[in-house]
Every structure is written in C-alpha cells, then in structure tokens.
C-alpha cells in the first residue's frame, strides 16, 4: 500500500472508484481472520466431522461463555520449507490459542486443530502455547488444553521436540500455581501424552479419543500383542483401568460441560479461595436416615456415596475419578456454599480396603486440594490395606506411603469422620488426629483399633483357644470381649484422638461449624527446597 508523506495510506482510484484506505486495511485484516478461521479447509473439516469430531474453534466456543473468546496469535505460521512444508502453510499453524470466560470467570484455553497438519505440535504451536501459559500464570487463571493431534510434527524434527519440552517445563512450573486441565478429544500419542500427564485433571471423550505412548503397531512389533486403539488407550481403559483419565464425557459436548462444571469448584490460582456460592441448603439440616445408614453387622456393606450426598449441600457432590479404584471416593462438594474436597472409603468395593490404585487416587487428590487451599473432609471406613502378594510386590508400601505423606504435608483445614472401621494403618493414614487433622469426629458405629476383632483374637489368644475343649465357643467369647472393649469410638474419644462422637445426623452442622472455625487457618513449616515424597 502506498503511503503519503505523513505515513498515511494514500487513497487510490480503481476504475474511477475512490477506495477508502482505512476500509481497505480493515478488509485485509478481516480477510486474514477469515482465512485463519477456516483451519485446514473444507475437505479436512468434513473429514473431522465424519469422525464425529468438531473443529477446534467450535469446541472453544462451546466451552466458553458466549462471545467471551478472544483469540491471540491467529496469524502465526511456520517458517519451514523441507518436505513440502512451504506448500502447507496455514494461519494459526494447527492450534487455536486465547482466553475467555466460563460462568463469568477467566480462563486461558488452547485447542489443537486436527484439520491443519493433523493438529501436530510444531515450533509455532510450541511458541503459541508457551506464550499462553506464561500469560495464564501471570494472570493467575486456569489453563484448559483441548487435545486432538498426531503428536510431534515429524517434518520439523527437533523443533517440534523442543516445543514439547517447552510445554512440559511450563506444565511443571504452573503445577500448584494455576489449575491445569487437559481434554482429550482425538488422538494423543507418543510424547504428547506427557503434557496431559503433567496436568491436574484429564477428561476424555468416549469413542473419539485415545492416549498411548506407543500405538498398536509398535506394540505388535515389540511384544507381539494385538490390540486396537480403543482397547489400548480409549476413554474406558484410562478412566477405569489405568486411572490416567479423571472424567469421561459421553460426547464432545458432554465432555466440555464436565469441564465447565469442574471449573466452578476450582480457585483461579493458588492465592485465591475456591469460588463460594450463596448457600441454598440449610446449614443445620439433619438427615435422620444417617443414624441408621451403617448396618448393625460390621461386615455388611453400605454406600458411602450416599452418606456424602446426604451431608453436603444438596446436589453439590462432583465425583473425580469415578470409575477408577472404586474402593476409594474422591471429589468436590460444597458445605454451606464453600468448596471442600471429599476423600472417603467405599465399603461397597473391596470392603473399602486401601490398595495401590486407591492410594494413588486419594494421595493425588489430597495434594491438589492442599495446593489450591481447598479444605479436606475425610470419611473413614476401612478394614486396612489390601493384603496379598500382588499388592506387596506391586509396592503397596511405597504407594500407601503417599497418602500418609499427602495428609501429613497438607496445611489446609482438615476434618475427618470415622463412620465404621478405622483399623490400624487405614485409620492413621486417612487424615487422623495423629497426622494433624484439625478435628477428628467419629460416629457411635466407629471401631477404632489396631486391627479387627477376629485378627486380634487370633494373634493374642491362639494358644489359649487351642487349649480349650470348646475352642470355637472360646474364640467367639474372646471376639465379643475384644469388640466390646476396642471396637468402638470411646477408647479413642477417652484419650482425645477423637474430638467428638457425633450422632450421625449432626455431621452436617458440625462439619460446617468446624470449617467455619478453621477458615483462616495458618501454618508454618520448616524451610526446605521440597520434600522427597515417595513417588
Ligand atoms: C506430521 C502428521 C503426523 C505427525 C499425522 N499427520 N501425524 N504429520 N507429523 N506426527 C498428518 C497426516 O499425514 C495427515 O496429513 C493428517 O495429519 C491427518 O492424519 P491421518 O493419518 O490422515 O488421520 P487419521 O487417520 O485420523 O489418523 C490420526 C493418527 C495418525 C492416529 C494420529 O495420523 C497417526 O498415527 N499419526 C502418528 C501418531 C504418532 O505416532 N505420533 C507420535 C509422533 S512422535 P494429510 O496431509 O494427509 O491430511 C511424538 C514424540 C514427541 O509425538 C516427543 C515429545 C517428548
């Protein structure tokens, strides 16, 4: 464009029509924006839709509040020429980055655009995402990544690898500073899985997403195993078996809705409190059914999820890792409008025993809540760590230690309630008073002891029982005696290990009162670089 002496655009006359130079500049920009918004073109967008997937921009618009998305770096493109790359230059270069709002709260978001070179991660993608993450950390807002990519862009060689390195480094720096959410909406293969793996929560869309380090072909070559994409790394494999994914959406829209819901419980950063809402539920509500929810028979299961749902603000329990290690329960909820993290055992699975997966699930959740100032409420009903060679050889010692470590390190308000079995290690590690819970409650049904009556009697009285003629009767008598003495909350309450024995229906008002007291809890630690948590 020609300029005047004052550097102003010169008006032009084309075929007798005067062209407005300012309008021409705006039109040029609009044209570029329109080009950028077309991703890799109609054919690739059609192919994307045919796979049941939406485009990157469609996803971003659905995720964010209407009209709130502000894109940045839409005009960046790569500088590479080898392997025909000069013929494949698209504005935006395979990732849409920007910021917007979810229910009025600020977030940064990036969405890989599979229609551009398979959404592959490139030098430019790395620059764009790194810039966005720096922005998010400065602004103190969560980052949400919508992943749909063939991984590192092969044509750009080490530049693509560096791009991932830059992202991994930032994921680590941002850890515990701002919440990081990864949403898998297509393939996520090779080293690409490590960015989601470093973030706080992973969502997967059923049927259309998968995650794996090495794909079916490599596995076939190396180990001889035959496996398809879905079985290997689909949403159900990762939500139920590996525990890599925390949430599964039945469709892309449902997945994005789950992301919006989770954001509603999270603070924007580690210096802010989690978002409270005006409470609608009565803080003094007493649910009489709780008084009878624990069966009289100590071996009969009951649903701990129902206990939680009846105590927290109505409709507020949002479970995390629902399908993984179901013998443990973790999730967010509200008590009198304030966000809390719930950790519990589920007697309906493995009698609530703590195994390797449950240890990882609970420890990780406790650490997230502690990093982001979310108070912890723990419901305990566990007969102990799961016995067995598989568990021992799988490293239950190392994994179980994570729970003790996570609770012992946590400085947020912590209140625990033993509803039934609190035996040995399982009692201690679950936010007990001894590892510095602020307040420990128990229900009258609680049994706090080194171990269950059967096991204890076997160890203490084996000889005595064997010597008796009526051994079975004697065993029964001793178990009864032991239960009367130790299988109740009153020994623990007598010595102050339990602060109060509650009638179960009192739990909600008591919890709300306790957390109100602890709202401004402060805690100082010995200075250290960081602990050496057993990983
Ligand atoms: C460059 C790639 C690519 C890649 C896909 N494409 N992956 N281009 N680098 N890594 C291109 C394809 O050539 C194609 O281009 C377009 O993206 C769409 O891919 P299709 O194969 O047609 O799509 P689909 O059939 O849906 O299969 C998707 C896919 C498959 C499953 C992701 O493309 C695939 O397996 N890609 C390789 C996945 C992988 O192994 N990634 C790991 C890379 S190594 P056209 O022009 O035809 O549309 C890695 C290491 C990182 O990531 C290390 C970091 C620490």
PDB file of N, CA and C in Angstrom, residues 228-295:
ATOM      1  N   UNK A 228      -6.472 -53.062  19.722  1.00  0.00           N
ATOM      2  CA  UNK A 228      -6.946 -51.922  18.920  1.00  0.00           C
ATOM      3  C   UNK A 228      -6.807 -50.625  19.733  1.00  0.00           C
ATOM      4  N   UNK A 229      -6.987 -49.507  19.033  1.00  0.00           N
ATOM      5  CA  UNK A 229      -6.800 -48.178  19.643  1.00  0.00           C
ATOM      6  C   UNK A 229      -7.672 -48.005  20.892  1.00  0.00           C
ATOM      7  N   UNK A 230      -8.954 -48.392  20.767  1.00  0.00           N
ATOM      8  CA  UNK A 230      -9.903 -48.149  21.851  1.00  0.00           C
ATOM      9  C   UNK A 230      -9.560 -48.985  23.093  1.00  0.00           C
ATOM     10  N   UNK A 231      -9.244 -50.277  22.842  1.00  0.00           N
ATOM     11  CA  UNK A 231      -8.921 -51.139  23.986  1.00  0.00           C
ATOM     12  C   UNK A 231      -7.627 -50.671  24.647  1.00  0.00           C
ATOM     13  N   UNK A 232      -6.686 -50.252  23.806  1.00  0.00           N
ATOM     14  CA  UNK A 232      -5.390 -49.846  24.339  1.00  0.00           C
ATOM     15  C   UNK A 232      -5.472 -48.540  25.122  1.00  0.00           C
ATOM     16  N   UNK A 233      -6.070 -47.537  24.490  1.00  0.00           N
ATOM     17  CA  UNK A 233      -5.993 -46.210  25.120  1.00  0.00           C
ATOM     18  C   UNK A 233      -7.255 -45.394  25.020  1.00  0.00           C
ATOM     19  N   UNK A 234      -8.406 -46.070  24.944  1.00  0.00           N
ATOM     20  CA  UNK A 234      -9.676 -45.346  24.880  1.00  0.00           C
ATOM     21  C   UNK A 234     -10.092 -44.824  26.252  1.00  0.00           C
ATOM     22  N   UNK A 235     -11.214 -44.129  26.259  1.00  0.00           N
ATOM     23  CA  UNK A 235     -11.675 -43.468  27.492  1.00  0.00           C
ATOM     24  C   UNK A 235     -11.941 -44.468  28.610  1.00  0.00           C
ATOM     25  N   UNK A 236     -12.499 -45.635  28.268  1.00  0.00           N
ATOM     26  CA  UNK A 236     -12.818 -46.533  29.384  1.00  0.00           C
ATOM     27  C   UNK A 236     -11.540 -47.163  29.939  1.00  0.00           C
ATOM     28  N   UNK A 237     -10.564 -47.468  29.061  1.00  0.00           N
ATOM     29  CA  UNK A 237      -9.297 -48.024  29.565  1.00  0.00           C
ATOM     30  C   UNK A 237      -8.656 -47.046  30.547  1.00  0.00           C
ATOM     31  N   UNK A 238      -8.656 -45.767  30.193  1.00  0.00           N
ATOM     32  CA  UNK A 238      -7.937 -44.811  31.048  1.00  0.00           C
ATOM     33  C   UNK A 238      -8.739 -44.330  32.253  1.00  0.00           C
ATOM     34  N   UNK A 239     -10.071 -44.387  32.156  1.00  0.00           N
ATOM     35  CA  UNK A 239     -10.840 -43.923  33.321  1.00  0.00           C
ATOM     36  C   UNK A 239     -11.011 -45.045  34.336  1.00  0.00           C
ATOM     37  N   UNK A 240     -11.048 -46.305  33.870  1.00  0.00           N
ATOM     38  CA  UNK A 240     -11.333 -47.397  34.803  1.00  0.00           C
ATOM     39  C   UNK A 240     -10.098 -48.220  35.163  1.00  0.00           C
ATOM     40  N   UNK A 241      -9.184 -48.404  34.211  1.00  0.00           N
ATOM     41  CA  UNK A 241      -8.072 -49.328  34.469  1.00  0.00           C
ATOM     42  C   UNK A 241      -6.769 -48.614  34.839  1.00  0.00           C
ATOM     43  N   UNK A 242      -6.331 -47.700  33.964  1.00  0.00           N
ATOM     44  CA  UNK A 242      -5.030 -47.067  34.233  1.00  0.00           C
ATOM     45  C   UNK A 242      -5.154 -45.915  35.227  1.00  0.00           C
ATOM     46  N   UNK A 243      -6.336 -45.291  35.280  1.00  0.00           N
ATOM     47  CA  UNK A 243      -6.519 -44.136  36.163  1.00  0.00           C
ATOM     48  C   UNK A 243      -5.910 -42.861  35.608  1.00  0.00           C
ATOM     49  N   UNK A 244      -5.474 -42.902  34.350  1.00  0.00           N
ATOM     50  CA  UNK A 244      -4.888 -41.698  33.736  1.00  0.00           C
ATOM     51  C   UNK A 244      -5.954 -40.609  33.577  1.00  0.00           C
ATOM     52  N   UNK A 245      -7.177 -41.016  33.208  1.00  0.00           N
ATOM     53  CA  UNK A 245      -8.243 -40.018  32.976  1.00  0.00           C
ATOM     54  C   UNK A 245      -9.147 -39.916  34.198  1.00  0.00           C
ATOM     55  N   UNK A 246      -9.514 -38.683  34.533  1.00  0.00           N
ATOM     56  CA  UNK A 246     -10.362 -38.454  35.710  1.00  0.00           C
ATOM     57  C   UNK A 246     -11.845 -38.415  35.363  1.00  0.00           C
ATOM     58  N   UNK A 247     -12.145 -37.965  34.129  1.00  0.00           N
ATOM     59  CA  UNK A 247     -13.551 -37.789  33.740  1.00  0.00           C
ATOM     60  C   UNK A 247     -13.745 -38.301  32.314  1.00  0.00           C
ATOM     61  N   UNK A 248     -14.928 -38.860  32.045  1.00  0.00           N
ATOM     62  CA  UNK A 248     -15.263 -39.267  30.675  1.00  0.00           C
ATOM     63  C   UNK A 248     -16.586 -38.614  30.296  1.00  0.00           C
ATOM     64  N   UNK A 249     -16.596 -37.955  29.144  1.00  0.00           N
ATOM     65  CA  UNK A 249     -17.843 -37.398  28.629  1.00  0.00           C
ATOM     66  C   UNK A 249     -18.407 -38.343  27.588  1.00  0.00           C
ATOM     67  N   UNK A 250     -19.734 -38.473  27.552  1.00  0.00           N
ATOM     68  CA  UNK A 250     -20.342 -39.394  26.588  1.00  0.00           C
ATOM     69  C   UNK A 250     -20.277 -38.832  25.172  1.00  0.00           C
ATOM     70  N   UNK A 251     -20.098 -37.535  25.032  1.00  0.00           N
ATOM     71  CA  UNK A 251     -19.957 -36.884  23.718  1.00  0.00           C
ATOM     72  C   UNK A 251     -19.024 -35.697  23.917  1.00  0.00           C
ATOM     73  N   UNK A 252     -18.637 -35.062  22.825  1.00  0.00           N
ATOM     74  CA  UNK A 252     -17.759 -33.886  22.972  1.00  0.00           C
ATOM     75  C   UNK A 252     -18.447 -32.811  23.811  1.00  0.00           C
ATOM     76  N   UNK A 253     -19.732 -32.571  23.531  1.00  0.00           N
ATOM     77  CA  UNK A 253     -20.446 -31.515  24.264  1.00  0.00           C
ATOM     78  C   UNK A 253     -20.526 -31.848  25.756  1.00  0.00           C
ATOM     79  N   UNK A 254     -20.788 -33.126  26.042  1.00  0.00           N
ATOM     80  CA  UNK A 254     -20.880 -33.525  27.453  1.00  0.00           C
ATOM     81  C   UNK A 254     -19.519 -33.346  28.142  1.00  0.00           C
ATOM     82  N   UNK A 255     -18.448 -33.700  27.411  1.00  0.00           N
ATOM     83  CA  UNK A 255     -17.109 -33.545  27.986  1.00  0.00           C
ATOM     84  C   UNK A 255     -16.850 -32.075  28.323  1.00  0.00           C
ATOM     85  N   UNK A 256     -17.204 -31.186  27.404  1.00  0.00           N
ATOM     86  CA  UNK A 256     -16.965 -29.757  27.640  1.00  0.00           C
ATOM     87  C   UNK A 256     -17.832 -29.252  28.802  1.00  0.00           C
ATOM     88  N   UNK A 257     -19.014 -29.808  28.941  1.00  0.00           N
ATOM     89  CA  UNK A 257     -19.892 -29.432  30.051  1.00  0.00           C
ATOM     90  C   UNK A 257     -19.260 -29.853  31.384  1.00  0.00           C
ATOM     91  N   UNK A 258     -18.631 -31.046  31.382  1.00  0.00           N
ATOM     92  CA  UNK A 258     -17.948 -31.502  32.608  1.00  0.00           C
ATOM     93  C   UNK A 258     -16.803 -30.554  32.975  1.00  0.00           C
ATOM     94  N   UNK A 259     -16.097 -30.068  31.953  1.00  0.00           N
ATOM     95  CA  UNK A 259     -15.000 -29.119  32.207  1.00  0.00           C
ATOM     96  C   UNK A 259     -15.562 -27.855  32.863  1.00  0.00           C
ATOM     97  N   UNK A 260     -16.663 -27.357  32.337  1.00  0.00           N
ATOM     98  CA  UNK A 260     -17.280 -26.144  32.900  1.00  0.00           C
ATOM     99  C   UNK A 260     -17.693 -26.388  34.360  1.00  0.00           C
ATOM    100  N   UNK A 261     -18.224 -27.586  34.616  1.00  0.00           N
ATOM    101  CA  UNK A 261     -18.646 -27.899  35.988  1.00  0.00           C
ATOM    102  C   UNK A 261     -17.435 -27.907  36.926  1.00  0.00           C
ATOM    103  N   UNK A 262     -16.360 -28.571  36.499  1.00  0.00           N
ATOM    104  CA  UNK A 262     -15.185 -28.650  37.379  1.00  0.00           C
ATOM    105  C   UNK A 262     -14.623 -27.256  37.670  1.00  0.00           C
ATOM    106  N   UNK A 263     -14.539 -26.432  36.631  1.00  0.00           N
ATOM    107  CA  UNK A 263     -14.003 -25.074  36.816  1.00  0.00           C
ATOM    108  C   UNK A 263     -14.790 -24.340  37.916  1.00  0.00           C
ATOM    109  N   UNK A 264     -16.078 -24.633  38.030  1.00  0.00           N
ATOM    110  CA  UNK A 264     -16.921 -23.987  39.041  1.00  0.00           C
ATOM    111  C   UNK A 264     -16.493 -24.284  40.478  1.00  0.00           C
ATOM    112  N   UNK A 265     -15.688 -25.348  40.675  1.00  0.00           N
ATOM    113  CA  UNK A 265     -15.237 -25.695  42.027  1.00  0.00           C
ATOM    114  C   UNK A 265     -13.810 -25.205  42.306  1.00  0.00           C
ATOM    115  N   UNK A 266     -13.104 -24.791  41.258  1.00  0.00           N
ATOM    116  CA  UNK A 266     -11.668 -24.530  41.439  1.00  0.00           C
ATOM    117  C   UNK A 266     -11.372 -23.051  41.604  1.00  0.00           C
ATOM    118  N   UNK A 267     -10.399 -22.737  42.484  1.00  0.00           N
ATOM    119  CA  UNK A 267      -9.948 -21.349  42.531  1.00  0.00           C
ATOM    120  C   UNK A 267      -9.174 -21.041  41.246  1.00  0.00           C
ATOM    121  N   UNK A 268      -9.039 -19.778  40.901  1.00  0.00           N
ATOM    122  CA  UNK A 268      -8.310 -19.433  39.675  1.00  0.00           C
ATOM    123  C   UNK A 268      -6.824 -19.681  39.829  1.00  0.00           C
ATOM    124  N   UNK A 269      -6.327 -19.583  41.064  1.00  0.00           N
ATOM    125  CA  UNK A 269      -4.891 -19.805  41.295  1.00  0.00           C
ATOM    126  C   UNK A 269      -4.695 -20.142  42.770  1.00  0.00           C
ATOM    127  N   UNK A 270      -3.422 -20.388  43.136  1.00  0.00           N
ATOM    128  CA  UNK A 270      -3.153 -20.883  44.500  1.00  0.00           C
ATOM    129  C   UNK A 270      -3.202 -19.795  45.567  1.00  0.00           C
ATOM    130  N   UNK A 271      -3.440 -18.546  45.153  1.00  0.00           N
ATOM    131  CA  UNK A 271      -3.528 -17.478  46.151  1.00  0.00           C
ATOM    132  C   UNK A 271      -4.978 -17.060  46.383  1.00  0.00           C
ATOM    133  N   UNK A 272      -5.878 -17.661  45.629  1.00  0.00           N
ATOM    134  CA  UNK A 272      -7.289 -17.277  45.749  1.00  0.00           C
ATOM    135  C   UNK A 272      -8.089 -18.396  46.405  1.00  0.00           C
ATOM    136  N   UNK A 273      -9.151 -18.041  47.091  1.00  0.00           N
ATOM    137  CA  UNK A 273     -10.004 -19.116  47.621  1.00  0.00           C
ATOM    138  C   UNK A 273     -10.853 -19.710  46.491  1.00  0.00           C
ATOM    139  N   UNK A 274     -11.322 -20.926  46.695  1.00  0.00           N
ATOM    140  CA  UNK A 274     -12.223 -21.531  45.708  1.00  0.00           C
ATOM    141  C   UNK A 274     -13.531 -20.735  45.694  1.00  0.00           C
ATOM    142  N   UNK A 275     -14.208 -20.712  44.558  1.00  0.00           N
ATOM    143  CA  UNK A 275     -15.411 -19.867  44.455  1.00  0.00           C
ATOM    144  C   UNK A 275     -16.569 -20.358  45.326  1.00  0.00           C
ATOM    145  N   UNK A 276     -16.970 -19.522  46.270  1.00  0.00           N
ATOM    146  CA  UNK A 276     -18.111 -19.874  47.123  1.00  0.00           C
ATOM    147  C   UNK A 276     -19.391 -19.422  46.427  1.00  0.00           C
ATOM    148  N   UNK A 277     -20.490 -20.058  46.726  1.00  0.00           N
ATOM    149  CA  UNK A 277     -21.768 -19.587  46.188  1.00  0.00           C
ATOM    150  C   UNK A 277     -22.715 -19.294  47.355  1.00  0.00           C
ATOM    151  N   UNK A 278     -23.756 -18.534  47.074  1.00  0.00           N
ATOM    152  CA  UNK A 278     -24.728 -18.250  48.138  1.00  0.00           C
ATOM    153  C   UNK A 278     -25.433 -19.564  48.449  1.00  0.00           C
ATOM    154  N   UNK A 279     -25.317 -20.026  49.714  1.00  0.00           N
ATOM    155  CA  UNK A 279     -25.880 -21.352  50.012  1.00  0.00           C
ATOM    156  C   UNK A 279     -27.404 -21.360  49.982  1.00  0.00           C
ATOM    157  N   UNK A 280     -27.938 -22.444  49.451  1.00  0.00           N
ATOM    158  CA  UNK A 280     -29.401 -22.582  49.444  1.00  0.00           C
ATOM    159  C   UNK A 280     -29.838 -23.612  50.479  1.00  0.00           C
ATOM    160  N   UNK A 281     -28.924 -24.546  50.762  1.00  0.00           N
ATOM    161  CA  UNK A 281     -29.254 -25.639  51.679  1.00  0.00           C
ATOM    162  C   UNK A 281     -29.100 -25.150  53.123  1.00  0.00           C
ATOM    163  N   UNK A 282     -29.945 -25.651  54.013  1.00  0.00           N
ATOM    164  CA  UNK A 282     -29.921 -25.261  55.421  1.00  0.00           C
ATOM    165  C   UNK A 282     -28.661 -25.831  56.098  1.00  0.00           C
ATOM    166  N   UNK A 283     -27.830 -24.963  56.697  1.00  0.00           N
ATOM    167  CA  UNK A 283     -26.612 -25.483  57.332  1.00  0.00           C
ATOM    168  C   UNK A 283     -26.926 -26.399  58.522  1.00  0.00           C
ATOM    169  N   UNK A 284     -28.096 -26.235  59.104  1.00  0.00           N
ATOM    170  CA  UNK A 284     -28.460 -27.055  60.277  1.00  0.00           C
ATOM    171  C   UNK A 284     -29.301 -28.275  59.907  1.00  0.00           C
ATOM    172  N   UNK A 285     -29.378 -28.541  58.606  1.00  0.00           N
ATOM    173  CA  UNK A 285     -30.189 -29.685  58.163  1.00  0.00           C
ATOM    174  C   UNK A 285     -29.659 -30.976  58.780  1.00  0.00           C
ATOM    175  N   UNK A 286     -30.549 -31.735  59.382  1.00  0.00           N
ATOM    176  CA  UNK A 286     -30.155 -33.020  59.977  1.00  0.00           C
ATOM    177  C   UNK A 286     -30.910 -34.118  59.246  1.00  0.00           C
ATOM    178  N   UNK A 287     -30.158 -35.076  58.740  1.00  0.00           N
ATOM    179  CA  UNK A 287     -30.767 -36.144  57.963  1.00  0.00           C
ATOM    180  C   UNK A 287     -30.824 -37.391  58.848  1.00  0.00           C
ATOM    181  N   UNK A 288     -32.028 -37.671  59.358  1.00  0.00           N
ATOM    182  CA  UNK A 288     -32.177 -38.763  60.337  1.00  0.00           C
ATOM    183  C   UNK A 288     -31.791 -40.119  59.750  1.00  0.00           C
ATOM    184  N   UNK A 289     -31.875 -40.257  58.422  1.00  0.00           N
ATOM    185  CA  UNK A 289     -31.533 -41.551  57.814  1.00  0.00           C
ATOM    186  C   UNK A 289     -30.076 -41.927  58.084  1.00  0.00           C
ATOM    187  N   UNK A 290     -29.240 -40.894  58.259  1.00  0.00           N
ATOM    188  CA  UNK A 290     -27.816 -41.167  58.518  1.00  0.00           C
ATOM    189  C   UNK A 290     -27.621 -41.971  59.802  1.00  0.00           C
ATOM    190  N   UNK A 291     -28.547 -41.816  60.749  1.00  0.00           N
ATOM    191  CA  UNK A 291     -28.405 -42.521  62.029  1.00  0.00           C
ATOM    192  C   UNK A 291     -28.481 -44.037  61.871  1.00  0.00           C
ATOM    193  N   UNK A 292     -29.060 -44.472  60.745  1.00  0.00           N
ATOM    194  CA  UNK A 292     -29.255 -45.916  60.550  1.00  0.00           C
ATOM    195  C   UNK A 292     -28.557 -46.426  59.296  1.00  0.00           C
ATOM    196  N   UNK A 293     -27.745 -45.599  58.689  1.00  0.00           N
ATOM    197  CA  UNK A 293     -27.187 -45.985  57.380  1.00  0.00           C
ATOM    198  C   UNK A 293     -26.085 -47.043  57.511  1.00  0.00           C
ATOM    199  N   UNK A 294     -25.367 -47.025  58.640  1.00  0.00           N
ATOM    200  CA  UNK A 294     -24.320 -48.042  58.836  1.00  0.00           C
ATOM    201  C   UNK A 294     -24.984 -49.301  59.385  1.00  0.00           C
ATOM    202  N   UNK A 295     -24.895 -50.427  58.661  1.00  0.00           N
ATOM    203  CA  UNK A 295     -25.574 -51.642  59.112  1.00  0.00           C
ATOM    204  C   UNK A 295     -25.038 -52.128  60.455  1.00  0.00           C
TER     205      UNK A 295
END
